[in-house]
Short mmCIF file of C-alpha atoms in Angstrom, two decimals:
data_model
loop_
_atom_site.label_atom_id
_atom_site.label_comp_id
_atom_site.label_asym_id
_atom_site.label_seq_id
_atom_site.Cartn_x
_atom_site.Cartn_y
_atom_site.Cartn_z
CA MET A 1 -4.65 -2.00 -17.01
CA LYS A 2 -8.18 -1.94 -16.35
CA ALA A 3 -8.45 0.24 -13.49
CA ILE A 4 -5.88 2.00 -11.16
CA ALA A 5 -7.56 3.50 -7.81
CA ILE A 6 -5.49 5.72 -5.67
CA SER A 7 -6.35 6.30 -2.09
CA ALA A 8 -4.72 8.70 0.18
CA ALA A 9 -6.02 10.34 4.07
CA ILE A 10 -4.33 13.64 4.63
CA SER A 11 -4.52 16.51 6.93
CA LEU A 12 -6.66 20.22 6.69
CA ASP A 13 -3.04 21.35 5.82
CA GLY A 14 -1.95 18.60 3.66
CA PHE A 15 -0.11 16.07 5.25
CA LEU A 16 -0.34 12.83 5.16
CA ASP A 17 2.12 11.27 8.75
CA ASP A 18 3.26 14.12 11.00
CA ASP A 19 6.95 13.97 12.69
CA GLY A 20 5.72 11.38 15.70
CA ALA A 21 7.63 7.59 16.59
CA GLU A 22 3.72 6.40 16.66
CA ARG A 23 1.30 6.16 13.09
CA LEU A 24 -0.92 9.21 12.83
CA VAL A 25 -4.52 8.10 12.59
CA LEU A 26 -6.14 10.46 9.75
CA SER A 27 -9.17 8.26 8.88
CA SER A 28 -12.00 7.49 10.68
CA ARG A 29 -13.33 4.10 11.06
CA GLU A 30 -15.86 4.52 8.39
CA ASP A 31 -13.59 5.94 5.98
CA PHE A 32 -11.07 2.44 7.22
CA ALA A 33 -14.19 0.31 6.33
CA GLU A 34 -14.99 1.47 2.94
CA VAL A 35 -11.28 1.31 2.05
CA ARG A 36 -11.34 -2.07 3.14
CA ALA A 37 -13.81 -3.05 0.91
CA LEU A 38 -12.79 -0.96 -1.70
CA ARG A 39 -9.21 -3.38 -1.56
CA ALA A 40 -11.08 -6.25 -2.45
CA ASN A 41 -12.33 -5.12 -5.71
CA TYR A 42 -9.04 -5.01 -7.17
CA ASP A 43 -6.40 -7.06 -8.18
CA ALA A 44 -3.24 -5.64 -6.15
CA ILE A 45 -2.95 -2.90 -3.37
CA PHE A 46 0.26 -0.40 -3.91
CA VAL A 47 2.39 0.71 -1.03
CA GLY A 48 5.79 2.60 -0.53
CA ALA A 49 8.41 0.65 0.90
CA GLU A 50 8.98 3.91 3.20
CA THR A 51 5.31 3.70 4.65
CA ILE A 52 5.56 -0.32 5.44
CA ARG A 53 8.93 0.98 7.68
CA ARG A 54 7.10 3.94 8.92
CA ASP A 55 3.65 2.20 9.71
CA ASP A 56 3.53 -1.24 9.29
CA PRO A 57 0.09 -1.03 7.60
CA SER A 58 -1.89 -4.68 7.66
CA LEU A 59 -4.03 -3.65 3.66
CA ARG A 60 -6.59 -6.21 5.29
CA ALA A 61 -9.07 -6.09 2.58
CA ASP A 62 -12.40 -7.22 3.00
CA GLY A 63 -13.44 -10.85 0.98
CA ARG A 64 -10.52 -11.50 -1.71
CA GLN A 65 -7.31 -10.37 -0.59
CA PRO A 66 -4.78 -8.58 -3.25
CA ARG A 67 -1.79 -8.64 -3.96
CA ARG A 68 0.28 -6.94 -1.51
CA VAL A 69 3.31 -4.58 -4.20
CA THR A 70 5.90 -2.65 -3.23
CA ILE A 71 8.64 -1.15 -5.22
CA THR A 72 12.59 -0.38 -3.59
CA CYS A 73 15.74 -0.36 -4.27
CA SER A 74 17.29 -1.24 -1.09
CA GLY A 75 15.29 -4.30 0.07
CA ALA A 76 15.22 -2.44 2.96
CA ILE A 77 11.51 -3.49 4.57
CA PRO A 78 11.71 -5.27 8.37
CA HIS A 79 10.66 -9.17 7.31
CA GLY A 80 8.26 -8.95 10.25
CA ALA A 81 6.34 -6.39 8.42
CA ARG A 82 2.48 -7.13 7.61
CA PHE A 83 3.11 -6.38 4.51
CA PHE A 84 4.48 -9.95 3.75
CA ALA A 85 2.14 -11.73 6.18
CA GLY A 86 -1.65 -12.36 6.00
CA GLU A 87 -4.03 -14.34 3.36
CA GLY A 88 -3.77 -14.45 -0.85
CA ALA A 89 -1.58 -14.82 -3.31
CA ARG A 90 2.50 -14.36 -1.81
CA SER A 91 3.99 -10.23 -1.99
CA VAL A 92 5.51 -8.78 -5.27
CA VAL A 93 8.74 -7.36 -4.68
CA LEU A 94 9.87 -4.41 -7.79
CA ALA A 95 13.34 -3.48 -7.88
CA PRO A 96 15.20 -1.68 -10.49
CA ARG A 97 17.68 -3.61 -12.85
CA ASP A 98 20.57 -2.29 -11.44
CA ALA A 99 19.44 -3.37 -7.92
CA PHE A 100 17.80 -6.72 -8.75
CA ALA A 101 20.22 -9.04 -7.19
CA GLU A 102 20.92 -7.09 -3.54
CA VAL A 103 16.78 -7.02 -3.13
CA ARG A 104 16.24 -10.29 -3.50
CA GLU A 105 19.17 -11.01 -1.23
CA ARG A 106 18.03 -9.00 1.50
CA ILE A 107 13.98 -10.02 0.92
CA GLY A 108 15.02 -14.08 0.33
CA GLY A 109 11.56 -15.60 0.14
CA LEU A 110 9.31 -13.73 1.56
CA ALA A 111 7.75 -11.95 -1.99
CA ASP A 112 8.57 -12.51 -5.15
CA VAL A 113 10.96 -9.89 -6.43
CA ILE A 114 10.57 -8.57 -9.47
CA SER A 115 13.09 -7.03 -11.36
CA ILE A 116 11.68 -3.50 -14.13
CA ASP A 117 13.33 -1.33 -16.46
CA ARG A 118 11.87 1.45 -15.30
CA GLY A 119 10.78 3.11 -11.91
CA ASP A 120 7.99 5.60 -13.31
CA ALA A 121 4.13 4.68 -13.00
CA ARG A 122 4.16 3.30 -16.56
CA GLY A 123 7.08 1.27 -15.79
CA ILE A 124 5.40 -0.56 -13.04
CA VAL A 125 2.32 -1.17 -14.62
CA ALA A 126 4.40 -2.90 -17.48
CA ALA A 127 5.68 -4.69 -14.41
CA LEU A 128 2.36 -5.57 -12.86
CA GLU A 129 0.34 -6.14 -16.41
CA GLY A 130 3.27 -9.20 -16.81
CA LEU A 131 2.22 -10.99 -13.87
CA GLY A 132 -1.68 -10.63 -14.97
CA ILE A 133 -2.10 -8.29 -12.88
CA SER A 134 -5.23 -5.82 -14.61
CA SER A 135 -6.47 -3.38 -11.49
CA LEU A 136 -4.34 -1.50 -9.19
CA PHE A 137 -5.60 0.65 -5.38
CA VAL A 138 -2.70 2.72 -4.98
CA GLU A 139 -2.49 3.81 -1.07
CA GLY A 140 0.76 6.01 -1.11
CA GLY A 141 3.24 7.31 0.70
CA ALA A 142 4.38 10.60 -0.80
CA HIS A 143 6.37 9.10 -3.52
CA VAL A 144 4.50 7.14 -5.07
CA LEU A 145 1.34 9.06 -5.04
CA THR A 146 2.97 11.56 -6.78
CA THR A 147 4.36 9.12 -9.33
CA PHE A 148 1.36 7.94 -10.82
CA LEU A 149 -0.84 11.82 -9.91
CA SER A 150 2.03 13.40 -12.21
CA GLU A 151 1.93 11.30 -15.50
CA GLY A 152 -1.90 11.60 -15.35
CA LEU A 153 -1.77 7.10 -14.56
CA PHE A 154 -5.08 6.77 -12.63
CA SER A 155 -8.57 6.30 -12.79
CA ARG A 156 -9.89 7.59 -9.64
CA LEU A 157 -8.48 9.35 -7.01
CA ARG A 158 -10.08 9.25 -3.03
CA LEU A 159 -8.63 11.95 -1.03
CA SER A 160 -9.81 11.37 2.62
CA ILE A 161 -9.59 14.92 4.30
CA ALA A 162 -8.93 14.80 8.38
CA PRO A 163 -10.65 17.95 10.23
CA PHE A 164 -7.49 18.84 11.81
CA PHE A 165 -3.90 20.89 11.24
CA LEU A 166 -0.63 19.00 11.62
CA GLY A 167 1.13 23.20 10.94
CA GLU A 168 5.20 22.46 12.04
CA ARG A 169 4.67 19.19 12.89
CA GLY A 170 3.76 17.62 9.18
CA ARG A 171 6.02 15.34 7.87
CA ALA A 172 5.14 14.61 4.42
CA ARG A 173 3.16 16.57 2.22
CA PHE A 174 0.06 14.96 -0.07
CA VAL A 175 2.52 15.02 -2.98
CA GLU A 176 5.90 15.95 -3.42
CA PRO A 177 6.81 19.14 -5.87
CA GLY A 178 6.88 18.29 -9.97
CA SER A 179 4.61 18.63 -13.11
CA PHE A 180 1.37 17.42 -13.07
CA LEU A 181 -0.67 16.35 -16.11
CA HIS A 182 -3.53 17.95 -14.15
CA ASP A 183 -3.17 21.92 -13.68
CA LYS A 184 -5.78 24.46 -13.69
CA ASP A 185 -6.72 24.06 -17.17
CA ARG A 186 -6.96 19.87 -17.05
CA ARG A 187 -8.26 19.61 -14.03
CA LEU A 188 -9.97 16.03 -12.71
CA GLN A 189 -13.86 16.09 -12.34
CA LEU A 190 -15.37 15.73 -8.77
CA LEU A 191 -18.65 13.02 -8.59
CA ALA A 192 -19.19 13.60 -5.03
CA VAL A 193 -18.03 15.06 -1.48
CA ARG A 194 -19.33 12.91 1.41
CA THR A 195 -18.75 12.44 5.06
CA LEU A 196 -17.78 9.34 6.59
CA GLY A 197 -18.06 9.78 10.38
CA ASN A 198 -15.90 12.48 10.92
CA CYS A 199 -14.09 13.30 7.83
CA ALA A 200 -14.55 14.59 4.24
CA VAL A 201 -14.44 12.43 1.50
CA LEU A 202 -13.50 13.89 -2.35
CA ASP A 203 -14.10 11.30 -5.15
CA LEU A 204 -12.67 12.26 -8.36
CA GLU A 205 -12.13 10.90 -11.49
CA ASN A 206 -9.19 11.50 -14.24
CA THR A 207 -11.27 11.87 -17.75
CA ASP A 208 -7.65 11.88 -19.52
CA ASP A 209 -8.08 8.79 -17.98
CA ALA A 210 -3.90 7.19 -20.17
CA LEU A 211 -5.58 3.55 -18.93
CA ARG A 212 -8.79 3.97 -22.04
#
C-alpha cells in the first residue's frame, strides 16, 4: 500500500471518548475542516465498528468520497448508520473467515462483505489491496488505532489534542495496553505542532515505515 495515515483526537489526559450517551466533540471546527480535506486524498477511510455504533460518524470528505471500511466479528452495525450512506463506492465490511457467513447475513446488501484470514493490520491491508485500495486513512477507535500503531504499519500520524481533561469520565484511551514498535528508543519524527482553532495538532512521520 502506498500510504497509510492515522488521525485521532484526544483530551489532554489521552481519552478518545467519555462515558456519556452523546457523542463527545473533541475537535475544533478548523480541525474538522482539515480532516475532511485530508480524507479526499485517500482511497478509503477505516473506522472501527464500535465507533460506528457509538458515534455514527459521517466520514464525509471534501470533494472525492473515499470508500468506507470497517471490520466486525458480529455484523452488529445499525442498518441506518451513516457508514452505509452517502456518495461514492459501496462501503466495505471485513469479517474473519469463521464469522463471514453470519456477518454477511446481518449486513445484507448494504455493503460489500469481504472475508479475511487475519484481523491484524497486515491482514486488513492485504484484503484492501485486493480490492484495489492503495491508500488508507485510519480514524479509530482505540482497538483499530492500537492495531496499526503497535505494528508500525503507517506513514503519518496526525494527533489533535483538545484543551481539557476528562478524568474519571474518560471512557477509551488513545491506545490499548500492548507492545509498540515505537518506544523510547525508536521514536517517531515530529514534523510540526500547529494550532487549529482551540486545538493543538501534532504531525508525526514514521521513519521506520513498513510500507517502504
